């Protein structure tokens, strides 16, 4: 058995919320694995375009004639028409799409009694409805194209960015934890329905990863020490920790993995209070 350095050669991947944090890490890892990458951004066009330039200048796997190595597309994943336009532009540019990383997500934190309907709806619209809208467009294209055995033994792969909070309740963040809990069932039901068409859908549940979404939790030594008490591995995760898992779930190396959640959390879900025997 041998591993190709370009396990995703010839494939096209779209990463939502790809201009920062975990999405950026995933986009860079996918490109290093040989995929052409669409970096979706919401507001930070300059950051997305910088990542595109970096990916192009790094070079890598040979691409089909005239195919760009990376492009940036702005879209709000919670808006149906913007999502449709993003997929139309992707397919017009690359001919198809093979991998969707449904990564865009937000927090709008508040104590339960103070949480406004606007805070609740915004988190549901981005974290859950946004994943539904993007997955639906990707699946339409996967079904239209079907399997191309020289590219992948799947008709398409979707990786949903969940969180350890799909299983760990989170006081002060009920909208966020509920969106990730709901995402688990969205992912599993899609995987069950679409497996006969050779479409694989899985989630990654990150633990604490150093990104802008949770700066407050790791940016001072005091906060970091408190956070580390929750992580048996003894370190905060980095976007590449998630990017490497994305590449594996997107590749044929994980062909028999479908409808599951891969926890990439340094053991955060292992009841850390019991690390020294409880
Ligand atoms: P981040 O804030 O850097 O990334 C979130 C990205 O989503 C940003 O690029 C943002 O612009 C984009 N986004 C927000 N609203 C959008 C919209 N309506 N349309 C398109 N894009 C939109 O934070 P991150 O930590 O990289 O988060 C990425 C994903 O990982 C999220 O789904 C988050 O819930 C999940 N996650 C993060 C952690 C962590 O510790 N950082 C842990 C568990 C899960």
PDB file of C-alpha atoms and ligand atoms in Angstrom:
ATOM      1  CA  UNK A   1       0.000   0.000   0.000  1.00  0.00           C
ATOM      2  CA  UNK A   2       1.277   3.474  -0.823  1.00  0.00           C
ATOM      3  CA  UNK A   3       0.046   6.993  -0.226  1.00  0.00           C
ATOM      4  CA  UNK A   4      -0.021   9.630  -2.931  1.00  0.00           C
ATOM      5  CA  UNK A   5       1.164  13.078  -1.812  1.00  0.00           C
ATOM      6  CA  UNK A   6      -1.656  14.460  -3.956  1.00  0.00           C
ATOM      7  CA  UNK A   7      -4.576  12.341  -2.726  1.00  0.00           C
ATOM      8  CA  UNK A   8      -7.052  14.932  -4.038  1.00  0.00           C
ATOM      9  CA  UNK A   9      -5.437  15.548  -7.434  1.00  0.00           C
ATOM     10  CA  UNK A  10      -8.009  16.485 -10.085  1.00  0.00           C
ATOM     11  CA  UNK A  11     -10.697  17.331  -7.517  1.00  0.00           C
ATOM     12  CA  UNK A  12     -12.450  20.629  -6.848  1.00  0.00           C
ATOM     13  CA  UNK A  13     -13.210  21.666  -3.258  1.00  0.00           C
ATOM     14  CA  UNK A  14     -15.321  24.555  -1.951  1.00  0.00           C
ATOM     15  CA  UNK A  15     -14.712  25.762   1.619  1.00  0.00           C
ATOM     16  CA  UNK A  16     -17.337  28.067   3.151  1.00  0.00           C
ATOM     17  CA  UNK A  17     -16.028  30.682   5.552  1.00  0.00           C
ATOM     18  CA  UNK A  18     -12.607  29.959   4.068  1.00  0.00           C
ATOM     19  CA  UNK A  19     -11.002  33.362   4.654  1.00  0.00           C
ATOM     20  CA  UNK A  20     -10.049  32.736   8.302  1.00  0.00           C
ATOM     21  CA  UNK A  21      -9.424  30.167  11.026  1.00  0.00           C
ATOM     22  CA  UNK A  22     -10.380  26.557  10.444  1.00  0.00           C
ATOM     23  CA  UNK A  23     -11.734  27.251   6.947  1.00  0.00           C
ATOM     24  CA  UNK A  24      -8.434  28.835   5.930  1.00  0.00           C
ATOM     25  CA  UNK A  25      -6.531  25.873   7.408  1.00  0.00           C
ATOM     26  CA  UNK A  26      -8.787  23.446   5.527  1.00  0.00           C
ATOM     27  CA  UNK A  27      -8.397  25.355   2.241  1.00  0.00           C
ATOM     28  CA  UNK A  28      -4.595  25.381   2.515  1.00  0.00           C
ATOM     29  CA  UNK A  29      -4.448  21.653   3.386  1.00  0.00           C
ATOM     30  CA  UNK A  30      -6.830  20.734   0.535  1.00  0.00           C
ATOM     31  CA  UNK A  31      -4.658  22.686  -1.903  1.00  0.00           C
ATOM     32  CA  UNK A  32      -1.517  20.944  -0.572  1.00  0.00           C
ATOM     33  CA  UNK A  33      -3.285  17.624  -1.207  1.00  0.00           C
ATOM     34  CA  UNK A  34      -3.755  18.585  -4.863  1.00  0.00           C
ATOM     35  CA  UNK A  35      -7.323  19.921  -4.984  1.00  0.00           C
ATOM     36  CA  UNK A  36      -8.327  23.133  -6.747  1.00  0.00           C
ATOM     37  CA  UNK A  37      -9.986  25.270  -4.079  1.00  0.00           C
ATOM     38  CA  UNK A  38     -12.836  27.774  -3.943  1.00  0.00           C
ATOM     39  CA  UNK A  39     -12.495  30.014  -0.910  1.00  0.00           C
ATOM     40  CA  UNK A  40     -15.872  31.400   0.077  1.00  0.00           C
ATOM     41  CA  UNK A  41     -15.797  34.555   2.192  1.00  0.00           C
ATOM     42  CA  UNK A  42     -18.542  36.576   3.823  1.00  0.00           C
ATOM     43  CA  UNK A  43     -16.984  40.009   4.272  1.00  0.00           C
ATOM     44  CA  UNK A  44     -13.171  39.743   4.231  1.00  0.00           C
ATOM     45  CA  UNK A  45     -12.456  39.677   0.511  1.00  0.00           C
ATOM     46  CA  UNK A  46      -8.841  40.833   0.958  1.00  0.00           C
ATOM     47  CA  UNK A  47      -8.042  37.897   3.267  1.00  0.00           C
ATOM     48  CA  UNK A  48      -9.617  35.405   0.846  1.00  0.00           C
ATOM     49  CA  UNK A  49      -7.674  36.857  -2.078  1.00  0.00           C
ATOM     50  CA  UNK A  50      -4.408  36.673  -0.108  1.00  0.00           C
ATOM     51  CA  UNK A  51      -4.987  32.959   0.559  1.00  0.00           C
ATOM     52  CA  UNK A  52      -5.696  32.453  -3.164  1.00  0.00           C
ATOM     53  CA  UNK A  53      -2.389  34.175  -4.030  1.00  0.00           C
ATOM     54  CA  UNK A  54      -0.508  32.036  -1.467  1.00  0.00           C
ATOM     55  CA  UNK A  55      -1.985  28.814  -2.857  1.00  0.00           C
ATOM     56  CA  UNK A  56      -1.167  29.784  -6.437  1.00  0.00           C
ATOM     57  CA  UNK A  57       2.405  30.741  -5.558  1.00  0.00           C
ATOM     58  CA  UNK A  58       2.985  27.477  -3.659  1.00  0.00           C
ATOM     59  CA  UNK A  59       2.201  25.452  -6.812  1.00  0.00           C
ATOM     60  CA  UNK A  60       1.513  21.743  -6.476  1.00  0.00           C
ATOM     61  CA  UNK A  61      -0.283  18.995  -8.347  1.00  0.00           C
ATOM     62  CA  UNK A  62      -0.688  19.337 -12.094  1.00  0.00           C
ATOM     63  CA  UNK A  63      -4.074  20.810 -13.026  1.00  0.00           C
ATOM     64  CA  UNK A  64      -6.235  20.407 -16.125  1.00  0.00           C
ATOM     65  CA  UNK A  65      -5.466  22.939 -18.868  1.00  0.00           C
ATOM     66  CA  UNK A  66      -6.730  26.419 -17.973  1.00  0.00           C
ATOM     67  CA  UNK A  67      -7.980  25.440 -14.504  1.00  0.00           C
ATOM     68  CA  UNK A  68      -7.124  27.931 -11.730  1.00  0.00           C
ATOM     69  CA  UNK A  69      -5.562  26.473  -8.563  1.00  0.00           C
ATOM     70  CA  UNK A  70      -7.782  28.652  -6.349  1.00  0.00           C
ATOM     71  CA  UNK A  71     -10.409  31.385  -6.551  1.00  0.00           C
ATOM     72  CA  UNK A  72     -12.344  33.444  -3.986  1.00  0.00           C
ATOM     73  CA  UNK A  73     -16.124  33.864  -4.105  1.00  0.00           C
ATOM     74  CA  UNK A  74     -18.140  36.107  -1.784  1.00  0.00           C
ATOM     75  CA  UNK A  75     -21.494  34.775  -0.549  1.00  0.00           C
ATOM     76  CA  UNK A  76     -23.617  34.702   2.566  1.00  0.00           C
ATOM     77  CA  UNK A  77     -24.321  31.001   3.142  1.00  0.00           C
ATOM     78  CA  UNK A  78     -27.639  31.827   4.801  1.00  0.00           C
ATOM     79  CA  UNK A  79     -28.994  33.398   1.586  1.00  0.00           C
ATOM     80  CA  UNK A  80     -30.369  30.904  -0.937  1.00  0.00           C
ATOM     81  CA  UNK A  81     -29.775  33.028  -4.037  1.00  0.00           C
ATOM     82  CA  UNK A  82     -26.184  33.846  -3.018  1.00  0.00           C
ATOM     83  CA  UNK A  83     -25.452  30.148  -2.403  1.00  0.00           C
ATOM     84  CA  UNK A  84     -26.907  29.198  -5.797  1.00  0.00           C
ATOM     85  CA  UNK A  85     -24.835  31.901  -7.498  1.00  0.00           C
ATOM     86  CA  UNK A  86     -21.664  30.694  -5.709  1.00  0.00           C
ATOM     87  CA  UNK A  87     -22.164  27.107  -6.908  1.00  0.00           C
ATOM     88  CA  UNK A  88     -23.012  28.315 -10.437  1.00  0.00           C
ATOM     89  CA  UNK A  89     -19.755  30.310 -10.534  1.00  0.00           C
ATOM     90  CA  UNK A  90     -17.787  27.338  -9.166  1.00  0.00           C
ATOM     91  CA  UNK A  91     -19.177  24.991 -11.804  1.00  0.00           C
ATOM     92  CA  UNK A  92     -18.720  27.571 -14.572  1.00  0.00           C
ATOM     93  CA  UNK A  93     -15.055  27.943 -13.556  1.00  0.00           C
ATOM     94  CA  UNK A  94     -14.077  24.346 -12.796  1.00  0.00           C
ATOM     95  CA  UNK A  95     -16.735  22.286 -14.617  1.00  0.00           C
ATOM     96  CA  UNK A  96     -17.868  20.542 -11.429  1.00  0.00           C
ATOM     97  CA  UNK A  97     -17.326  20.201  -7.679  1.00  0.00           C
ATOM     98  CA  UNK A  98     -16.148  17.107  -5.784  1.00  0.00           C
ATOM     99  CA  UNK A  99     -15.777  18.246  -2.154  1.00  0.00           C
ATOM    100  CA  UNK A 100     -17.769  20.670   0.001  1.00  0.00           C
ATOM    101  CA  UNK A 101     -16.418  21.775   3.380  1.00  0.00           C
ATOM    102  CA  UNK A 102     -19.437  23.271   5.130  1.00  0.00           C
ATOM    103  CA  UNK A 103     -17.414  25.324   7.588  1.00  0.00           C
ATOM    104  CA  UNK A 104     -18.940  28.817   7.986  1.00  0.00           C
ATOM    105  CA  UNK A 105     -20.244  29.349  11.510  1.00  0.00           C
ATOM    106  CA  UNK A 106     -20.837  32.041  14.093  1.00  0.00           C
ATOM    107  CA  UNK A 107     -21.552  32.568  17.778  1.00  0.00           C
ATOM    108  CA  UNK A 108     -23.991  35.099  19.251  1.00  0.00           C
ATOM    109  CA  UNK A 109     -23.653  34.475  22.969  1.00  0.00           C
ATOM    110  CA  UNK A 110     -26.092  35.486  25.705  1.00  0.00           C
ATOM    111  CA  UNK A 111     -27.536  34.161  28.931  1.00  0.00           C
ATOM    112  CA  UNK A 112     -30.627  32.144  28.049  1.00  0.00           C
ATOM    113  CA  UNK A 113     -33.172  34.592  29.468  1.00  0.00           C
ATOM    114  CA  UNK A 114     -31.516  37.513  27.678  1.00  0.00           C
ATOM    115  CA  UNK A 115     -31.116  35.826  24.295  1.00  0.00           C
ATOM    116  CA  UNK A 116     -32.991  37.701  21.591  1.00  0.00           C
ATOM    117  CA  UNK A 117     -34.856  36.042  18.761  1.00  0.00           C
ATOM    118  CA  UNK A 118     -32.449  37.818  16.402  1.00  0.00           C
ATOM    119  CA  UNK A 119     -29.444  36.150  18.116  1.00  0.00           C
ATOM    120  CA  UNK A 120     -31.178  32.757  17.984  1.00  0.00           C
ATOM    121  CA  UNK A 121     -32.195  33.117  14.318  1.00  0.00           C
ATOM    122  CA  UNK A 122     -28.827  34.416  13.118  1.00  0.00           C
ATOM    123  CA  UNK A 123     -26.960  31.426  14.535  1.00  0.00           C
ATOM    124  CA  UNK A 124     -29.518  28.939  13.153  1.00  0.00           C
ATOM    125  CA  UNK A 125     -29.529  30.647   9.752  1.00  0.00           C
ATOM    126  CA  UNK A 126     -25.739  30.518   9.332  1.00  0.00           C
ATOM    127  CA  UNK A 127     -24.776  27.353  11.239  1.00  0.00           C
ATOM    128  CA  UNK A 128     -27.666  25.085  10.214  1.00  0.00           C
ATOM    129  CA  UNK A 129     -29.649  26.527   7.282  1.00  0.00           C
ATOM    130  CA  UNK A 130     -26.385  27.641   5.629  1.00  0.00           C
ATOM    131  CA  UNK A 131     -25.080  24.058   5.764  1.00  0.00           C
ATOM    132  CA  UNK A 132     -28.391  22.762   4.328  1.00  0.00           C
ATOM    133  CA  UNK A 133     -28.366  25.262   1.439  1.00  0.00           C
ATOM    134  CA  UNK A 134     -24.735  24.576   0.466  1.00  0.00           C
ATOM    135  CA  UNK A 135     -25.088  20.783   0.838  1.00  0.00           C
ATOM    136  CA  UNK A 136     -28.202  20.788  -1.373  1.00  0.00           C
ATOM    137  CA  UNK A 137     -26.417  22.623  -4.205  1.00  0.00           C
ATOM    138  CA  UNK A 138     -23.368  20.351  -3.925  1.00  0.00           C
ATOM    139  CA  UNK A 139     -25.516  17.208  -3.971  1.00  0.00           C
ATOM    140  CA  UNK A 140     -27.366  18.379  -7.098  1.00  0.00           C
ATOM    141  CA  UNK A 141     -24.030  18.554  -8.910  1.00  0.00           C
ATOM    142  CA  UNK A 142     -22.757  15.241  -7.431  1.00  0.00           C
ATOM    143  CA  UNK A 143     -25.931  13.493  -8.701  1.00  0.00           C
ATOM    144  CA  UNK A 144     -25.731  15.137 -12.123  1.00  0.00           C
ATOM    145  CA  UNK A 145     -22.089  14.093 -12.614  1.00  0.00           C
ATOM    146  CA  UNK A 146     -22.005  10.750 -10.798  1.00  0.00           C
ATOM    147  CA  UNK A 147     -18.819   8.816 -10.100  1.00  0.00           C
ATOM    148  CA  UNK A 148     -15.724   9.393 -12.225  1.00  0.00           C
ATOM    149  CA  UNK A 149     -13.517   6.462 -11.174  1.00  0.00           C
ATOM    150  CA  UNK A 150     -10.284   8.075 -12.352  1.00  0.00           C
ATOM    151  CA  UNK A 151     -10.972  10.993  -9.950  1.00  0.00           C
ATOM    152  CA  UNK A 152     -12.630   9.381  -6.896  1.00  0.00           C
ATOM    153  CA  UNK A 153     -14.688   6.307  -6.049  1.00  0.00           C
ATOM    154  CA  UNK A 154     -17.351   8.628  -4.554  1.00  0.00           C
ATOM    155  CA  UNK A 155     -19.728  10.866  -6.492  1.00  0.00           C
ATOM    156  CA  UNK A 156     -18.958  13.565  -3.934  1.00  0.00           C
ATOM    157  CA  UNK A 157     -17.949  14.241  -0.348  1.00  0.00           C
ATOM    158  CA  UNK A 158     -19.307  16.732   2.190  1.00  0.00           C
ATOM    159  CA  UNK A 159     -17.571  17.567   5.462  1.00  0.00           C
ATOM    160  CA  UNK A 160     -19.742  19.435   7.964  1.00  0.00           C
ATOM    161  CA  UNK A 161     -17.878  21.527  10.552  1.00  0.00           C
ATOM    162  CA  UNK A 162     -19.614  20.736  13.794  1.00  0.00           C
ATOM    163  CA  UNK A 163     -18.214  21.176  17.320  1.00  0.00           C
ATOM    164  CA  UNK A 164     -17.696  19.260  20.539  1.00  0.00           C
ATOM    165  CA  UNK A 165     -20.864  21.175  21.482  1.00  0.00           C
ATOM    166  CA  UNK A 166     -22.918  18.778  19.401  1.00  0.00           C
ATOM    167  CA  UNK A 167     -22.576  16.587  22.516  1.00  0.00           C
ATOM    168  CA  UNK A 168     -21.385  18.929  25.304  1.00  0.00           C
ATOM    169  CA  UNK A 169     -24.192  21.251  26.495  1.00  0.00           C
ATOM    170  CA  UNK A 170     -22.989  24.875  26.674  1.00  0.00           C
ATOM    171  CA  UNK A 171     -24.483  27.334  29.147  1.00  0.00           C
ATOM    172  CA  UNK A 172     -24.627  30.853  27.744  1.00  0.00           C
ATOM    173  CA  UNK A 173     -24.476  29.503  24.185  1.00  0.00           C
ATOM    174  CA  UNK A 174     -27.750  27.571  23.747  1.00  0.00           C
ATOM    175  CA  UNK A 175     -28.249  28.814  20.176  1.00  0.00           C
ATOM    176  CA  UNK A 176     -24.772  27.629  19.130  1.00  0.00           C
ATOM    177  CA  UNK A 177     -24.953  24.235  20.879  1.00  0.00           C
ATOM    178  CA  UNK A 178     -28.448  23.638  19.458  1.00  0.00           C
ATOM    179  CA  UNK A 179     -27.263  24.462  15.931  1.00  0.00           C
ATOM    180  CA  UNK A 180     -24.429  21.940  16.228  1.00  0.00           C
ATOM    181  CA  UNK A 181     -26.700  19.292  17.783  1.00  0.00           C
ATOM    182  CA  UNK A 182     -29.126  19.778  14.887  1.00  0.00           C
ATOM    183  CA  UNK A 183     -26.265  19.567  12.444  1.00  0.00           C
ATOM    184  CA  UNK A 184     -25.464  16.036  13.622  1.00  0.00           C
ATOM    185  CA  UNK A 185     -28.904  14.850  12.520  1.00  0.00           C
ATOM    186  CA  UNK A 186     -28.772  16.857   9.272  1.00  0.00           C
ATOM    187  CA  UNK A 187     -25.446  15.197   8.461  1.00  0.00           C
ATOM    188  CA  UNK A 188     -26.581  11.666   9.403  1.00  0.00           C
ATOM    189  CA  UNK A 189     -29.900  11.882   7.556  1.00  0.00           C
ATOM    190  CA  UNK A 190     -28.238  13.222   4.409  1.00  0.00           C
ATOM    191  CA  UNK A 191     -25.586  10.492   4.636  1.00  0.00           C
ATOM    192  CA  UNK A 192     -28.224   7.773   5.004  1.00  0.00           C
ATOM    193  CA  UNK A 193     -30.321   9.092   2.097  1.00  0.00           C
ATOM    194  CA  UNK A 194     -27.418   9.655  -0.290  1.00  0.00           C
ATOM    195  CA  UNK A 195     -25.087   6.713   0.446  1.00  0.00           C
ATOM    196  CA  UNK A 196     -26.711   4.588  -2.322  1.00  0.00           C
ATOM    197  CA  UNK A 197     -25.688   7.327  -4.788  1.00  0.00           C
ATOM    198  CA  UNK A 198     -22.090   7.024  -3.548  1.00  0.00           C
ATOM    199  CA  UNK A 199     -22.097  10.382  -1.770  1.00  0.00           C
ATOM    200  CA  UNK A 200     -20.293  10.465   1.565  1.00  0.00           C
ATOM    201  CA  UNK A 201     -21.175  12.970   4.263  1.00  0.00           C
ATOM    202  CA  UNK A 202     -19.363  13.233   7.601  1.00  0.00           C
ATOM    203  CA  UNK A 203     -18.754  15.808  10.319  1.00  0.00           C
ATOM    204  CA  UNK A 204     -15.674  16.997  12.132  1.00  0.00           C
ATOM    205  CA  UNK A 205     -16.210  18.115  15.709  1.00  0.00           C
ATOM    206  CA  UNK A 206     -13.301  20.386  16.668  1.00  0.00           C
ATOM    207  CA  UNK A 207     -12.450  21.025  20.295  1.00  0.00           C
ATOM    208  CA  UNK A 208     -10.723  24.330  21.138  1.00  0.00           C
ATOM    209  CA  UNK A 209      -8.862  25.578  18.070  1.00  0.00           C
ATOM    210  CA  UNK A 210      -6.970  28.893  18.017  1.00  0.00           C
ATOM    211  CA  UNK A 211      -9.103  31.117  15.771  1.00  0.00           C
ATOM    212  CA  UNK A 212     -10.889  34.464  15.986  1.00  0.00           C
ATOM    213  CA  UNK A 213     -14.187  32.825  17.042  1.00  0.00           C
ATOM    214  CA  UNK A 214     -12.766  32.024  20.495  1.00  0.00           C
ATOM    215  CA  UNK A 215      -9.913  34.527  20.980  1.00  0.00           C
ATOM    216  CA  UNK A 216     -11.156  35.334  24.480  1.00  0.00           C
ATOM    217  CA  UNK A 217     -10.617  31.713  25.549  1.00  0.00           C
ATOM    218  CA  UNK A 218      -6.873  31.513  24.728  1.00  0.00           C
ATOM    219  CA  UNK A 219      -5.379  35.000  24.246  1.00  0.00           C
ATOM    220  CA  UNK A 220      -4.288  35.664  27.836  1.00  0.00           C
ATOM    221  CA  UNK A 221      -2.116  33.250  29.906  1.00  0.00           C
ATOM    222  CA  UNK A 222      -4.845  33.045  32.593  1.00  0.00           C
ATOM    223  CA  UNK A 223      -7.594  32.166  30.115  1.00  0.00           C
ATOM    224  CA  UNK A 224      -5.337  29.687  28.324  1.00  0.00           C
ATOM    225  CA  UNK A 225      -4.448  27.904  31.583  1.00  0.00           C
ATOM    226  CA  UNK A 226      -8.157  27.603  32.382  1.00  0.00           C
ATOM    227  CA  UNK A 227      -8.898  26.295  28.892  1.00  0.00           C
ATOM    228  CA  UNK A 228      -6.102  23.706  29.104  1.00  0.00           C
ATOM    229  CA  UNK A 229      -7.809  22.155  32.123  1.00  0.00           C
ATOM    230  CA  UNK A 230     -10.460  20.994  29.627  1.00  0.00           C
ATOM    231  CA  UNK A 231      -7.968  19.436  27.180  1.00  0.00           C
ATOM    232  CA  UNK A 232      -6.243  16.184  28.226  1.00  0.00           C
ATOM    233  CA  UNK A 233      -3.765  16.542  25.323  1.00  0.00           C
ATOM    234  CA  UNK A 234      -2.371  19.647  27.021  1.00  0.00           C
ATOM    235  CA  UNK A 235      -2.450  21.992  24.050  1.00  0.00           C
ATOM    236  CA  UNK A 236      -4.927  24.110  22.133  1.00  0.00           C
ATOM    237  CA  UNK A 237      -5.565  22.875  18.594  1.00  0.00           C
ATOM    238  CA  UNK A 238      -4.454  24.675  15.433  1.00  0.00           C
ATOM    239  CA  UNK A 239      -6.378  25.038  12.148  1.00  0.00           C
ATOM    240  CA  UNK A 240      -4.025  22.504  10.474  1.00  0.00           C
ATOM    241  CA  UNK A 241      -5.139  19.842  12.983  1.00  0.00           C
ATOM    242  CA  UNK A 242      -8.584  20.162  11.441  1.00  0.00           C
ATOM    243  CA  UNK A 243      -7.285  20.661   7.878  1.00  0.00           C
ATOM    244  CA  UNK A 244      -5.494  17.296   7.950  1.00  0.00           C
ATOM    245  CA  UNK A 245      -8.690  15.555   9.087  1.00  0.00           C
ATOM    246  CA  UNK A 246     -10.614  17.334   6.303  1.00  0.00           C
ATOM    247  CA  UNK A 247      -8.183  15.982   3.696  1.00  0.00           C
ATOM    248  CA  UNK A 248      -8.570  12.427   5.000  1.00  0.00           C
ATOM    249  CA  UNK A 249     -12.377  12.596   5.065  1.00  0.00           C
ATOM    250  CA  UNK A 250     -12.368  14.073   1.537  1.00  0.00           C
ATOM    251  CA  UNK A 251     -10.058  11.371   0.151  1.00  0.00           C
ATOM    252  CA  UNK A 252     -10.780   7.813  -0.948  1.00  0.00           C
ATOM    253  CA  UNK A 253      -8.667   6.659   2.031  1.00  0.00           C
ATOM    254  CA  UNK A 254     -11.853   7.105   4.095  1.00  0.00           C
ATOM    255  CA  UNK A 255     -14.191   5.580   1.485  1.00  0.00           C
ATOM    256  CA  UNK A 256     -15.946   3.300   4.023  1.00  0.00           C
ATOM    257  CA  UNK A 257     -16.562   6.174   6.478  1.00  0.00           C
ATOM    258  CA  UNK A 258     -20.015   7.689   6.106  1.00  0.00           C
ATOM    259  CA  UNK A 259     -22.448   9.448   8.435  1.00  0.00           C
ATOM    260  CA  UNK A 260     -20.023   9.723  11.325  1.00  0.00           C
ATOM    261  CA  UNK A 261     -18.465  12.499  13.393  1.00  0.00           C
ATOM    262  CA  UNK A 262     -14.697  12.620  13.812  1.00  0.00           C
ATOM    263  CA  UNK A 263     -13.859  14.386  17.088  1.00  0.00           C
ATOM    264  CA  UNK A 264     -10.600  16.323  16.688  1.00  0.00           C
ATOM    265  CA  UNK A 265     -10.453  17.749  20.181  1.00  0.00           C
ATOM    266  CA  UNK A 266      -7.324  16.622  22.063  1.00  0.00           C
ATOM    267  CA  UNK A 267      -9.631  14.540  24.261  1.00  0.00           C
ATOM    268  CA  UNK A 268     -11.990  17.342  25.309  1.00  0.00           C
ATOM    269  CA  UNK A 269     -14.943  14.945  25.129  1.00  0.00           C
ATOM    270  CA  UNK A 270     -13.202  12.407  27.420  1.00  0.00           C
ATOM    271  CA  UNK A 271     -14.546  13.857  30.684  1.00  0.00           C
ATOM    272  CA  UNK A 272     -11.303  15.803  31.407  1.00  0.00           C
ATOM    273  CA  UNK A 273     -12.204  16.072  35.116  1.00  0.00           C
ATOM    274  CA  UNK A 274     -11.416  12.342  35.347  1.00  0.00           C
ATOM    275  CA  UNK A 275      -7.902  12.641  33.817  1.00  0.00           C
ATOM    276  CA  UNK A 276      -6.315  11.986  37.231  1.00  0.00           C
ATOM    277  CA  UNK A 277      -8.903   9.429  38.317  1.00  0.00           C
ATOM    278  CA  UNK A 278     -11.805  11.789  39.086  1.00  0.00           C
TER     279      UNK A 278
HETATM  280  P1  LIG B   1     -13.759  31.988  12.318  1.00  0.00           P
HETATM  281  O1  LIG B   1     -14.604  33.077  12.871  1.00  0.00           O
HETATM  282  O2  LIG B   1     -12.351  32.285  11.970  1.00  0.00           O
HETATM  283  O3  LIG B   1     -14.433  31.367  11.013  1.00  0.00           O
HETATM  284  C1  LIG B   1     -15.793  31.447  10.713  1.00  0.00           C
HETATM  285  C2  LIG B   1     -15.885  31.846   9.256  1.00  0.00           C
HETATM  286  O4  LIG B   1     -17.260  31.829   8.844  1.00  0.00           O
HETATM  287  C3  LIG B   1     -15.372  33.287   9.042  1.00  0.00           C
HETATM  288  O5  LIG B   1     -14.482  33.297   7.933  1.00  0.00           O
HETATM  289  C4  LIG B   1     -16.629  34.066   8.730  1.00  0.00           C
HETATM  290  O6  LIG B   1     -16.435  35.162   7.856  1.00  0.00           O
HETATM  291  C5  LIG B   1     -17.486  32.999   8.071  1.00  0.00           C
HETATM  292  N1  LIG B   1     -18.894  33.327   8.077  1.00  0.00           N
HETATM  293  C6  LIG B   1     -19.643  33.801   9.109  1.00  0.00           C
HETATM  294  N2  LIG B   1     -20.901  34.034   8.706  1.00  0.00           N
HETATM  295  C7  LIG B   1     -20.945  33.684   7.388  1.00  0.00           C
HETATM  296  C8  LIG B   1     -21.966  33.699   6.407  1.00  0.00           C
HETATM  297  N3  LIG B   1     -23.205  34.107   6.699  1.00  0.00           N
HETATM  298  N4  LIG B   1     -21.675  33.285   5.150  1.00  0.00           N
HETATM  299  C9  LIG B   1     -20.411  32.886   4.846  1.00  0.00           C
HETATM  300  N5  LIG B   1     -19.411  32.839   5.729  1.00  0.00           N
HETATM  301  C10 LIG B   1     -19.684  33.238   6.982  1.00  0.00           C
HETATM  302  O7  LIG B   1     -13.857  30.817  13.362  1.00  0.00           O
HETATM  303  P2  LIG B   1     -13.468  29.272  13.217  1.00  0.00           P
HETATM  304  O8  LIG B   1     -13.109  28.847  14.565  1.00  0.00           O
HETATM  305  O9  LIG B   1     -12.500  29.063  12.119  1.00  0.00           O
HETATM  306  O10 LIG B   1     -14.870  28.607  12.855  1.00  0.00           O
HETATM  307  C11 LIG B   1     -15.058  27.767  11.745  1.00  0.00           C
HETATM  308  C12 LIG B   1     -16.051  26.665  12.104  1.00  0.00           C
HETATM  309  O11 LIG B   1     -15.487  25.837  13.110  1.00  0.00           O
HETATM  310  C13 LIG B   1     -17.378  27.175  12.665  1.00  0.00           C
HETATM  311  O12 LIG B   1     -18.442  26.412  12.123  1.00  0.00           O
HETATM  312  C14 LIG B   1     -17.248  26.926  14.153  1.00  0.00           C
HETATM  313  O13 LIG B   1     -18.492  26.726  14.770  1.00  0.00           O
HETATM  314  C15 LIG B   1     -16.417  25.655  14.151  1.00  0.00           C
HETATM  315  N6  LIG B   1     -15.722  25.377  15.408  1.00  0.00           N
HETATM  316  C16 LIG B   1     -14.680  26.165  15.845  1.00  0.00           C
HETATM  317  C17 LIG B   1     -14.050  25.839  17.030  1.00  0.00           C
HETATM  318  C18 LIG B   1     -12.864  26.621  17.568  1.00  0.00           C
HETATM  319  O14 LIG B   1     -12.427  26.328  18.683  1.00  0.00           O
HETATM  320  N7  LIG B   1     -12.322  27.576  16.853  1.00  0.00           N
HETATM  321  C19 LIG B   1     -14.470  24.751  17.785  1.00  0.00           C
HETATM  322  C20 LIG B   1     -15.539  23.990  17.313  1.00  0.00           C
HETATM  323  C21 LIG B   1     -16.155  24.316  16.132  1.00  0.00           C
END
